[in-house]
Amino acid sequence: MYVVLKPRIEAALRESFLREASERGLTAIPLPGLEGRALALIGPAAAAEALAAHAAVEEAVADERPYKKVARGLHPHDTLVALGGHALGGEDILVVAGPCAVETPEQMRTVAAAVRAGGAHGLRGGAFKPRTSPYSFQGHGVEGVRLLADVARAEGLPVVTEILDPRDLDAMLPHVDVFQIGARNMQNFTLLKAVGGQPKPVLLKRGLCATLEEFLLAAEYVVDAGNERIILCERGIRTFETATRNTLDLNAVPWLKQRSHLPVVVDPSHATGLRELVAPMSKAALAAGADGLLIEVHPDPSRAWSDGRQSLDAATFARLMNELRSLATALGRRLP
Ligand code: PEP
Ligand code: MN
C-alpha cells in the first residue's frame, strides 16, 4: 500500500504514524517528491489497511502487486550486479559458461581455458548437483567447488556455482563469486533467506512450474533478507511439449525487465536440452532484452557426466560468441 500523509502535520502526529506502522510490523519507505509525505508500506496487507485509517493519512492507494522490493516502483533505477570486472544489468551483455558438473581437474582446466578463450565473463560448474535420480552423479561437493575456484582463478574468471543446502554456505563462501539457486530450489525459502543474509550475488533460476509472480516473490525473499544483488534466470518451464527438455518462456524477459530493476539472464541449455537449439535461442534471448546468458560447455560433450546432449563443445561456443558480439552491437549493446 502507498499512503500520502496530510500536509503540514505536526511532527508528533507523523511520529505516531511511524510508530504504529512499526508496531503493526510494517516498514515505511519514503518515496521521492511530495515533500516526503508519500510512503510505501511494506508488510502484511491487513496491517497496512488498518494503518490507512490513522489521523496522519490523507490518501491511501492499494498496491495489487505482492512483490515490492524487487519492483521498479520503489526502485526506478536498474540494479547492477558485479561479475568479475563487469556488471550485469547495464549496457553490457555477459556470458557465464562451463560444464553442467565439475568432473575432473583435467576436464575443468580444459573447459575453463576454452570458455575464457571464447570470451566468457564467468565460469560455471555444479559441485552440488540436484539430480532427478538418487543414483545419478551427485557432484563432488566442497572439493568440487575448490577445484572450480582454482581453475577459474587461473583463468581470471569469476565462479558461479549452485548451493543446495544452507549448511554448506560457510565452506563455499571463500570460493564462490555468485551463488546459484537452482530451479528445483526456487521456493526453498530457508535457502533463499540464507543467501539473502550473505554478501555474494545470487543467480536465481525460475522454478520448473513457477509463475513469473512466484519467481519475483522468490527474489523478494532474498532482497528482504538483505541481499539486493540478484540475477534472475529464465531456464525454461515445463509444458505439454516433449520435443524439447523445457519450453523457453521468452515472454519472461521483457515482462520481468518491465516490472523489476533486477538483471535478467537466459539459460538456453536447460531451456531446450538440445545443443543445436542453444545458438538460435541465445540470439532470441538477446533480442528479447536479456542482460546475459548461462551456457553449458564441455570439452567433450559425448562424454559429459551430465547434460552432454545440451552442451556445446569449445569451437561451437567460440563461434556463437562471435555471432553474439555482432548481435549485441546491432541491438545497441556491447558484449565485452
Ligand atoms: C544447472 O544449471 O546446472 C541446473 C541444474 O539448472 P536448473 O536448476 O535450471 O535445472
Ligand atoms: Mn546442467
mmCIF file of C-alpha atoms and ligand atoms in Angstrom:
data_model
loop_
_atom_site.group_PDB
_atom_site.id
_atom_site.type_symbol
_atom_site.label_atom_id
_atom_site.label_comp_id
_atom_site.label_asym_id
_atom_site.label_seq_id
_atom_site.Cartn_x
_atom_site.Cartn_y
_atom_site.Cartn_z
ATOM 1 C CA MET A 1 0.000 0.000 0.000
ATOM 2 C CA TYR A 2 1.066 3.574 -0.687
ATOM 3 C CA VAL A 3 -0.005 6.427 1.586
ATOM 4 C CA VAL A 4 0.271 10.189 1.324
ATOM 5 C CA LEU A 5 0.370 11.951 4.681
ATOM 6 C CA LYS A 6 -1.553 15.181 5.216
ATOM 7 C CA PRO A 7 0.465 18.347 4.502
ATOM 8 C CA ARG A 8 1.887 20.381 7.393
ATOM 9 C CA ILE A 9 1.039 17.858 10.112
ATOM 10 C CA GLU A 10 2.827 18.167 13.444
ATOM 11 C CA ALA A 11 5.957 16.115 13.942
ATOM 12 C CA ALA A 12 4.287 14.230 16.813
ATOM 13 C CA LEU A 13 1.482 13.040 14.525
ATOM 14 C CA ARG A 14 3.942 11.855 11.896
ATOM 15 C CA GLU A 15 5.913 10.064 14.601
ATOM 16 C CA SER A 16 2.797 8.397 15.941
ATOM 17 C CA PHE A 17 2.033 7.181 12.406
ATOM 18 C CA LEU A 18 5.550 5.752 12.002
ATOM 19 C CA ARG A 19 5.406 4.158 15.466
ATOM 20 C CA GLU A 20 2.099 2.483 14.719
ATOM 21 C CA ALA A 21 3.478 1.262 11.369
ATOM 22 C CA SER A 22 6.383 -0.381 13.124
ATOM 23 C CA GLU A 23 4.140 -1.851 15.856
ATOM 24 C CA ARG A 24 1.992 -3.408 13.142
ATOM 25 C CA GLY A 25 5.049 -4.999 11.526
ATOM 26 C CA LEU A 26 5.184 -2.584 8.590
ATOM 27 C CA THR A 27 8.216 -0.920 7.045
ATOM 28 C CA ALA A 28 7.513 2.609 5.787
ATOM 29 C CA ILE A 29 9.751 3.579 2.870
ATOM 30 C CA PRO A 30 9.690 7.266 1.834
ATOM 31 C CA LEU A 31 9.111 7.885 -1.873
ATOM 32 C CA PRO A 32 10.623 10.762 -3.838
ATOM 33 C CA GLY A 33 8.621 14.006 -4.193
ATOM 34 C CA LEU A 34 5.623 15.348 -2.250
ATOM 35 C CA GLU A 35 7.951 16.762 0.440
ATOM 36 C CA GLY A 36 8.477 13.262 1.848
ATOM 37 C CA ARG A 37 4.754 12.791 2.505
ATOM 38 C CA ALA A 38 4.439 9.760 0.204
ATOM 39 C CA LEU A 39 5.382 6.426 1.764
ATOM 40 C CA ALA A 40 5.263 2.795 0.679
ATOM 41 C CA LEU A 41 4.120 0.436 3.432
ATOM 42 C CA ILE A 42 5.692 -2.988 3.195
ATOM 43 C CA GLY A 43 4.338 -5.851 5.280
ATOM 44 C CA PRO A 44 1.056 -7.674 5.900
ATOM 45 C CA ALA A 45 -1.758 -6.213 3.752
ATOM 46 C CA ALA A 46 -4.285 -6.267 6.623
ATOM 47 C CA ALA A 47 -1.920 -4.241 8.821
ATOM 48 C CA ALA A 48 -1.429 -1.643 6.064
ATOM 49 C CA GLU A 49 -5.196 -1.349 5.565
ATOM 50 C CA ALA A 50 -5.721 -0.773 9.277
ATOM 51 C CA LEU A 51 -2.972 1.857 9.390
ATOM 52 C CA ALA A 52 -4.549 3.745 6.461
ATOM 53 C CA ALA A 53 -7.202 4.923 8.938
ATOM 54 C CA HIS A 54 -4.564 6.815 11.002
ATOM 55 C CA ALA A 55 -5.228 10.538 11.502
ATOM 56 C CA ALA A 56 -1.992 11.475 9.688
ATOM 57 C CA VAL A 57 -3.095 9.846 6.412
ATOM 58 C CA GLU A 58 -4.570 11.954 3.629
ATOM 59 C CA GLU A 59 -4.830 9.228 0.992
ATOM 60 C CA ALA A 60 -4.102 5.517 0.714
ATOM 61 C CA VAL A 61 -3.679 3.588 -2.517
ATOM 62 C CA ALA A 62 -3.699 -0.202 -2.580
ATOM 63 C CA ASP A 63 -0.792 -1.857 -4.393
ATOM 64 C CA GLU A 64 -2.036 -5.040 -6.039
ATOM 65 C CA ARG A 65 1.438 -6.411 -6.727
ATOM 66 C CA PRO A 66 2.605 -8.690 -3.924
ATOM 67 C CA TYR A 67 6.311 -8.105 -4.639
ATOM 68 C CA LYS A 68 7.676 -4.742 -3.505
ATOM 69 C CA LYS A 69 11.442 -4.511 -3.096
ATOM 70 C CA VAL A 70 12.217 -6.151 -6.445
ATOM 71 C CA ALA A 71 9.685 -3.903 -8.222
ATOM 72 C CA ARG A 72 10.576 -0.767 -10.131
ATOM 73 C CA GLY A 73 8.066 1.344 -8.172
ATOM 74 C CA LEU A 74 10.346 1.806 -5.175
ATOM 75 C CA HIS A 75 13.487 1.495 -7.207
ATOM 76 C CA PRO A 76 13.295 3.109 -10.662
ATOM 77 C CA HIS A 77 16.988 2.532 -11.495
ATOM 78 C CA ASP A 78 18.362 -0.761 -12.823
ATOM 79 C CA THR A 79 20.325 -2.763 -10.270
ATOM 80 C CA LEU A 80 23.816 -3.576 -11.497
ATOM 81 C CA VAL A 81 25.299 -6.861 -10.287
ATOM 82 C CA ALA A 82 29.078 -7.204 -10.438
ATOM 83 C CA LEU A 83 30.531 -10.186 -12.264
ATOM 84 C CA GLY A 84 34.331 -10.045 -12.210
ATOM 85 C CA GLY A 85 35.330 -6.697 -13.689
ATOM 86 C CA HIS A 86 31.952 -6.256 -15.425
ATOM 87 C CA ALA A 87 28.397 -5.517 -14.358
ATOM 88 C CA LEU A 88 25.181 -7.271 -15.327
ATOM 89 C CA GLY A 89 22.086 -5.164 -15.846
ATOM 90 C CA GLY A 90 23.598 -2.239 -17.748
ATOM 91 C CA GLU A 91 24.735 -1.870 -21.342
ATOM 92 C CA ASP A 92 26.946 -4.963 -21.283
ATOM 93 C CA ILE A 93 25.750 -8.424 -22.183
ATOM 94 C CA LEU A 94 27.661 -11.021 -20.166
ATOM 95 C CA VAL A 95 28.019 -14.756 -20.678
ATOM 96 C CA VAL A 96 28.691 -17.358 -17.996
ATOM 97 C CA ALA A 97 29.780 -20.674 -19.463
ATOM 98 C CA GLY A 98 31.108 -24.017 -18.309
ATOM 99 C CA PRO A 99 30.121 -27.607 -17.771
ATOM 100 C CA CYS A 100 26.978 -28.840 -16.081
ATOM 101 C CA ALA A 101 29.128 -30.548 -13.438
ATOM 102 C CA VAL A 102 32.672 -30.303 -12.149
ATOM 103 C CA GLU A 103 34.031 -33.735 -13.129
ATOM 104 C CA THR A 104 37.856 -33.947 -13.139
ATOM 105 C CA PRO A 105 40.788 -31.494 -12.846
ATOM 106 C CA GLU A 106 41.677 -32.187 -16.481
ATOM 107 C CA GLN A 107 38.101 -31.538 -17.697
ATOM 108 C CA MET A 108 37.914 -28.320 -15.655
ATOM 109 C CA ARG A 109 41.274 -26.962 -16.815
ATOM 110 C CA THR A 110 40.390 -27.637 -20.456
ATOM 111 C CA VAL A 111 36.911 -26.152 -20.293
ATOM 112 C CA ALA A 112 37.991 -23.101 -18.296
ATOM 113 C CA ALA A 113 40.689 -22.260 -20.851
ATOM 114 C CA ALA A 114 38.190 -22.831 -23.682
ATOM 115 C CA VAL A 115 35.429 -20.615 -22.351
ATOM 116 C CA ARG A 116 37.979 -17.955 -21.438
ATOM 117 C CA ALA A 117 39.366 -18.046 -24.982
ATOM 118 C CA GLY A 118 35.827 -17.848 -26.342
ATOM 119 C CA GLY A 119 35.238 -14.659 -24.358
ATOM 120 C CA ALA A 120 33.075 -15.831 -21.433
ATOM 121 C CA HIS A 121 32.807 -13.488 -18.444
ATOM 122 C CA GLY A 122 32.310 -16.163 -15.802
ATOM 123 C CA LEU A 123 32.875 -19.895 -15.246
ATOM 124 C CA ARG A 124 30.012 -22.143 -14.173
ATOM 125 C CA GLY A 125 30.105 -25.731 -12.929
ATOM 126 C CA GLY A 126 27.996 -27.669 -10.458
ATOM 127 C CA ALA A 127 29.593 -29.411 -7.490
ATOM 128 C CA PHE A 128 26.323 -29.947 -5.639
ATOM 129 C CA LYS A 129 24.044 -31.402 -8.308
ATOM 130 C CA PRO A 130 20.270 -31.599 -7.842
ATOM 131 C CA ARG A 131 19.710 -34.831 -9.797
ATOM 132 C CA THR A 132 16.303 -36.301 -10.531
ATOM 133 C CA SER A 133 17.553 -39.787 -9.643
ATOM 134 C CA PRO A 134 19.474 -40.520 -6.439
ATOM 135 C CA TYR A 135 21.626 -42.944 -8.489
ATOM 136 C CA SER A 136 22.920 -40.190 -10.826
ATOM 137 C CA PHE A 137 26.223 -38.391 -10.132
ATOM 138 C CA GLN A 138 25.581 -36.023 -7.237
ATOM 139 C CA GLY A 139 28.678 -33.830 -7.632
ATOM 140 C CA HIS A 140 31.995 -33.613 -5.781
ATOM 141 C CA GLY A 141 30.697 -31.228 -3.105
ATOM 142 C CA VAL A 142 33.010 -28.703 -1.466
ATOM 143 C CA GLU A 143 36.062 -30.416 -3.050
ATOM 144 C CA GLY A 144 34.491 -29.717 -6.445
ATOM 145 C CA VAL A 145 33.851 -26.086 -5.536
ATOM 146 C CA ARG A 146 37.537 -25.726 -4.624
ATOM 147 C CA LEU A 147 38.634 -27.244 -7.919
ATOM 148 C CA LEU A 148 36.239 -24.969 -9.828
ATOM 149 C CA ALA A 149 37.580 -21.919 -7.989
ATOM 150 C CA ASP A 150 41.224 -22.895 -8.590
ATOM 151 C CA VAL A 151 40.811 -23.228 -12.353
ATOM 152 C CA ALA A 152 38.603 -20.128 -12.550
ATOM 153 C CA ARG A 153 41.191 -18.021 -10.683
ATOM 154 C CA ALA A 154 43.929 -19.310 -13.002
ATOM 155 C CA GLU A 155 41.872 -18.007 -15.955
ATOM 156 C CA GLY A 156 40.804 -14.798 -14.193
ATOM 157 C CA LEU A 157 37.111 -15.730 -14.302
ATOM 158 C CA PRO A 158 34.528 -15.320 -11.529
ATOM 159 C CA VAL A 159 32.894 -18.514 -10.203
ATOM 160 C CA VAL A 160 29.168 -19.281 -10.470
ATOM 161 C CA THR A 161 28.011 -22.460 -8.732
ATOM 162 C CA GLU A 162 24.888 -23.927 -7.209
ATOM 163 C CA ILE A 163 24.262 -24.198 -3.481
ATOM 164 C CA LEU A 164 21.782 -26.871 -2.365
ATOM 165 C CA ASP A 165 21.993 -26.606 1.402
ATOM 166 C CA PRO A 166 22.489 -23.565 3.676
ATOM 167 C CA ARG A 167 24.812 -25.713 5.830
ATOM 168 C CA ASP A 168 27.399 -25.596 3.000
ATOM 169 C CA LEU A 169 27.352 -21.812 2.776
ATOM 170 C CA ASP A 170 30.328 -21.041 5.023
ATOM 171 C CA ALA A 171 32.533 -23.655 3.364
ATOM 172 C CA MET A 172 31.606 -22.403 -0.120
ATOM 173 C CA LEU A 173 31.772 -18.671 0.588
ATOM 174 C CA PRO A 174 35.530 -18.125 0.118
ATOM 175 C CA HIS A 175 35.488 -19.870 -3.283
ATOM 176 C CA VAL A 176 32.284 -18.584 -4.860
ATOM 177 C CA ASP A 177 31.589 -15.269 -6.596
ATOM 178 C CA VAL A 178 27.914 -15.895 -7.432
ATOM 179 C CA PHE A 179 25.681 -18.420 -5.652
ATOM 180 C CA GLN A 180 23.252 -20.153 -7.999
ATOM 181 C CA ILE A 181 19.861 -21.220 -6.678
ATOM 182 C CA GLY A 182 18.619 -23.959 -8.976
ATOM 183 C CA ALA A 183 15.146 -24.249 -10.467
ATOM 184 C CA ARG A 184 14.226 -27.020 -8.031
ATOM 185 C CA ASN A 185 15.022 -24.768 -5.086
ATOM 186 C CA MET A 186 13.377 -21.544 -6.251
ATOM 187 C CA GLN A 187 10.871 -21.847 -3.415
ATOM 188 C CA ASN A 188 13.227 -23.315 -0.830
ATOM 189 C CA PHE A 189 12.610 -20.393 1.481
ATOM 190 C CA THR A 190 15.244 -21.428 4.043
ATOM 191 C CA LEU A 191 17.865 -21.416 1.287
ATOM 192 C CA LEU A 192 16.594 -18.087 -0.113
ATOM 193 C CA LYS A 193 16.920 -16.464 3.324
ATOM 194 C CA ALA A 194 20.390 -17.954 3.758
ATOM 195 C CA VAL A 195 21.741 -16.487 0.502
ATOM 196 C CA GLY A 196 19.924 -13.251 1.313
ATOM 197 C CA GLY A 197 21.960 -12.987 4.509
ATOM 198 C CA GLN A 198 25.405 -13.229 2.878
ATOM 199 C CA PRO A 199 27.301 -10.744 0.720
ATOM 200 C CA LYS A 200 27.778 -12.526 -2.650
ATOM 201 C CA PRO A 201 25.391 -12.048 -5.618
ATOM 202 C CA VAL A 202 22.722 -14.669 -6.236
ATOM 203 C CA LEU A 203 21.730 -16.154 -9.591
ATOM 204 C CA LEU A 204 18.132 -17.224 -9.019
ATOM 205 C CA LYS A 205 16.668 -19.674 -11.513
ATOM 206 C CA ARG A 206 12.974 -19.780 -12.266
ATOM 207 C CA GLY A 207 11.252 -22.898 -10.936
ATOM 208 C CA LEU A 208 10.118 -25.571 -13.377
ATOM 209 C CA CYS A 209 6.464 -24.775 -12.728
ATOM 210 C CA ALA A 210 6.720 -21.286 -11.262
ATOM 211 C CA THR A 211 4.681 -18.343 -12.481
ATOM 212 C CA LEU A 212 6.552 -15.100 -13.044
ATOM 213 C CA GLU A 213 4.860 -13.619 -9.987
ATOM 214 C CA GLU A 214 6.093 -16.540 -7.854
ATOM 215 C CA PHE A 215 9.552 -16.030 -9.374
ATOM 216 C CA LEU A 216 9.623 -12.365 -8.324
ATOM 217 C CA LEU A 217 8.327 -13.295 -4.875
ATOM 218 C CA ALA A 218 11.213 -15.763 -4.507
ATOM 219 C CA ALA A 219 13.600 -12.906 -5.375
ATOM 220 C CA GLU A 220 11.724 -10.739 -2.871
ATOM 221 C CA TYR A 221 12.709 -13.227 -0.115
ATOM 222 C CA VAL A 222 16.385 -12.722 -0.959
ATOM 223 C CA VAL A 223 16.123 -8.904 -1.021
ATOM 224 C CA ASP A 224 14.049 -8.907 2.147
ATOM 225 C CA ALA A 225 16.773 -10.934 3.872
ATOM 226 C CA GLY A 226 19.266 -8.195 2.962
ATOM 227 C CA ASN A 227 20.768 -9.000 -0.438
ATOM 228 C CA GLU A 228 19.661 -6.976 -3.446
ATOM 229 C CA ARG A 229 22.312 -8.355 -5.797
ATOM 230 C CA ILE A 230 20.150 -10.866 -7.629
ATOM 231 C CA ILE A 231 20.331 -12.071 -11.216
ATOM 232 C CA LEU A 232 17.035 -13.543 -12.431
ATOM 233 C CA CYS A 233 17.459 -16.539 -14.766
ATOM 234 C CA GLU A 234 14.795 -17.852 -17.132
ATOM 235 C CA ARG A 235 15.705 -21.513 -17.765
ATOM 236 C CA GLY A 236 12.563 -22.858 -19.388
ATOM 237 C CA ILE A 237 9.377 -24.166 -17.849
ATOM 238 C CA ARG A 238 7.556 -27.464 -18.022
ATOM 239 C CA THR A 239 4.772 -27.598 -20.614
ATOM 240 C CA PHE A 240 2.988 -30.334 -22.573
ATOM 241 C CA GLU A 241 5.786 -30.198 -25.171
ATOM 242 C CA THR A 242 8.175 -33.141 -25.064
ATOM 243 C CA ALA A 243 10.307 -32.391 -28.140
ATOM 244 C CA THR A 244 12.472 -30.142 -26.010
ATOM 245 C CA ARG A 245 13.547 -30.626 -22.375
ATOM 246 C CA ASN A 246 11.633 -27.483 -21.319
ATOM 247 C CA THR A 247 9.877 -24.624 -23.074
ATOM 248 C CA LEU A 248 11.869 -21.398 -23.102
ATOM 249 C CA ASP A 249 9.490 -18.676 -21.987
ATOM 250 C CA LEU A 250 10.993 -15.623 -23.664
ATOM 251 C CA ASN A 251 7.963 -13.558 -22.604
ATOM 252 C CA ALA A 252 9.590 -13.674 -19.195
ATOM 253 C CA VAL A 253 12.479 -11.463 -20.270
ATOM 254 C CA PRO A 254 10.608 -8.245 -21.172
ATOM 255 C CA TRP A 255 7.909 -8.955 -18.550
ATOM 256 C CA LEU A 256 10.498 -9.159 -15.774
ATOM 257 C CA LYS A 257 12.564 -6.242 -17.098
ATOM 258 C CA GLN A 258 9.478 -4.027 -17.206
ATOM 259 C CA ARG A 259 8.438 -4.817 -13.636
ATOM 260 C CA SER A 260 11.725 -5.359 -11.847
ATOM 261 C CA HIS A 261 15.010 -3.469 -11.562
ATOM 262 C CA LEU A 262 16.979 -6.739 -11.415
ATOM 263 C CA PRO A 263 19.091 -8.053 -14.322
ATOM 264 C CA VAL A 264 17.632 -10.961 -16.305
ATOM 265 C CA VAL A 265 19.641 -13.712 -17.984
ATOM 266 C CA VAL A 266 18.587 -16.739 -20.014
ATOM 267 C CA ASP A 267 19.855 -20.332 -19.828
ATOM 268 C CA PRO A 268 19.198 -21.762 -23.312
ATOM 269 C CA SER A 269 20.917 -25.046 -22.387
ATOM 270 C CA HIS A 270 18.447 -26.240 -19.741
ATOM 271 C CA ALA A 271 15.594 -24.464 -21.530
ATOM 272 C CA THR A 272 15.993 -26.564 -24.672
ATOM 273 C CA GLY A 273 18.001 -29.633 -23.667
ATOM 274 C CA LEU A 274 19.321 -29.748 -27.249
ATOM 275 C CA ARG A 275 22.690 -28.254 -28.223
ATOM 276 C CA GLU A 276 21.509 -27.401 -31.750
ATOM 277 C CA LEU A 277 18.904 -25.052 -30.260
ATOM 278 C CA VAL A 278 21.328 -23.233 -27.966
ATOM 279 C CA ALA A 279 22.649 -20.766 -30.564
ATOM 280 C CA PRO A 280 19.274 -19.715 -32.021
ATOM 281 C CA MET A 281 17.677 -19.338 -28.576
ATOM 282 C CA SER A 282 20.709 -17.419 -27.275
ATOM 283 C CA LYS A 283 20.200 -14.912 -30.084
ATOM 284 C CA ALA A 284 16.465 -14.768 -29.460
ATOM 285 C CA ALA A 285 17.140 -14.107 -25.768
ATOM 286 C CA LEU A 286 19.370 -11.126 -26.570
ATOM 287 C CA ALA A 287 16.764 -9.783 -28.999
ATOM 288 C CA ALA A 288 14.158 -10.058 -26.213
ATOM 289 C CA GLY A 289 16.347 -7.876 -23.971
ATOM 290 C CA ALA A 290 18.260 -10.375 -21.830
ATOM 291 C CA ASP A 291 21.286 -8.993 -19.976
ATOM 292 C CA GLY A 292 23.238 -12.195 -20.301
ATOM 293 C CA LEU A 293 23.342 -15.939 -20.889
ATOM 294 C CA LEU A 294 24.246 -19.070 -18.944
ATOM 295 C CA ILE A 295 25.550 -21.683 -21.370
ATOM 296 C CA GLU A 296 26.755 -25.246 -20.777
ATOM 297 C CA VAL A 297 30.062 -26.025 -22.472
ATOM 298 C CA HIS A 298 32.013 -29.292 -22.186
ATOM 299 C CA PRO A 299 35.377 -30.259 -23.711
ATOM 300 C CA ASP A 300 33.821 -33.496 -24.985
ATOM 301 C CA PRO A 301 30.011 -33.344 -24.717
ATOM 302 C CA SER A 302 29.573 -37.013 -25.709
ATOM 303 C CA ARG A 303 31.478 -37.991 -22.547
ATOM 304 C CA ALA A 304 29.912 -35.471 -20.143
ATOM 305 C CA TRP A 305 28.777 -36.965 -16.823
ATOM 306 C CA SER A 306 25.563 -34.912 -17.046
ATOM 307 C CA ASP A 307 23.676 -32.841 -19.625
ATOM 308 C CA GLY A 308 26.004 -33.692 -22.532
ATOM 309 C CA ARG A 309 23.115 -33.559 -25.035
ATOM 310 C CA GLN A 310 22.669 -29.831 -24.365
ATOM 311 C CA SER A 311 26.361 -28.920 -24.005
ATOM 312 C CA LEU A 312 28.350 -27.070 -26.670
ATOM 313 C CA ASP A 313 31.931 -28.005 -27.494
ATOM 314 C CA ALA A 314 34.611 -25.315 -27.313
ATOM 315 C CA ALA A 315 34.648 -24.490 -31.030
ATOM 316 C CA THR A 316 30.858 -24.143 -31.256
ATOM 317 C CA PHE A 317 30.871 -21.926 -28.176
ATOM 318 C CA ALA A 318 33.567 -19.659 -29.650
ATOM 319 C CA ARG A 319 31.614 -19.343 -32.916
ATOM 320 C CA LEU A 320 28.445 -18.482 -31.050
ATOM 321 C CA MET A 321 30.242 -15.819 -29.007
ATOM 322 C CA ASN A 322 31.436 -14.139 -32.207
ATOM 323 C CA GLU A 323 27.897 -14.068 -33.564
ATOM 324 C CA LEU A 324 26.546 -12.735 -30.264
ATOM 325 C CA ARG A 325 29.126 -9.941 -30.281
ATOM 326 C CA SER A 326 27.807 -8.608 -33.608
ATOM 327 C CA LEU A 327 24.219 -9.080 -32.488
ATOM 328 C CA ALA A 328 24.840 -7.155 -29.265
ATOM 329 C CA THR A 329 26.196 -4.228 -31.276
ATOM 330 C CA ALA A 330 23.185 -4.310 -33.602
ATOM 331 C CA LEU A 331 20.962 -4.161 -30.505
ATOM 332 C CA GLY A 332 22.778 -1.078 -29.208
ATOM 333 C CA ARG A 333 24.557 -3.061 -26.503
ATOM 334 C CA ARG A 334 28.020 -4.462 -26.054
ATOM 335 C CA LEU A 335 29.437 -7.913 -25.392
ATOM 336 C CA PRO A 336 32.808 -7.048 -23.847
HETATM 337 C C1 PEP B 1 22.275 -26.201 -13.661
HETATM 338 O O1 PEP B 1 22.394 -25.013 -14.011
HETATM 339 O O2 PEP B 1 23.213 -26.995 -13.661
HETATM 340 C C2 PEP B 1 20.949 -26.699 -13.253
HETATM 341 C C3 PEP B 1 20.813 -27.783 -12.515
HETATM 342 O O3 PEP B 1 19.941 -25.940 -13.719
HETATM 343 P P1 PEP B 1 18.382 -25.886 -13.315
HETATM 344 O O4 PEP B 1 18.344 -25.649 -11.837
HETATM 345 O O5 PEP B 1 17.902 -24.729 -14.122
HETATM 346 O O6 PEP B 1 17.779 -27.181 -13.729
HETATM 347 MN MN MN B 2 23.005 -28.967 -16.305
#
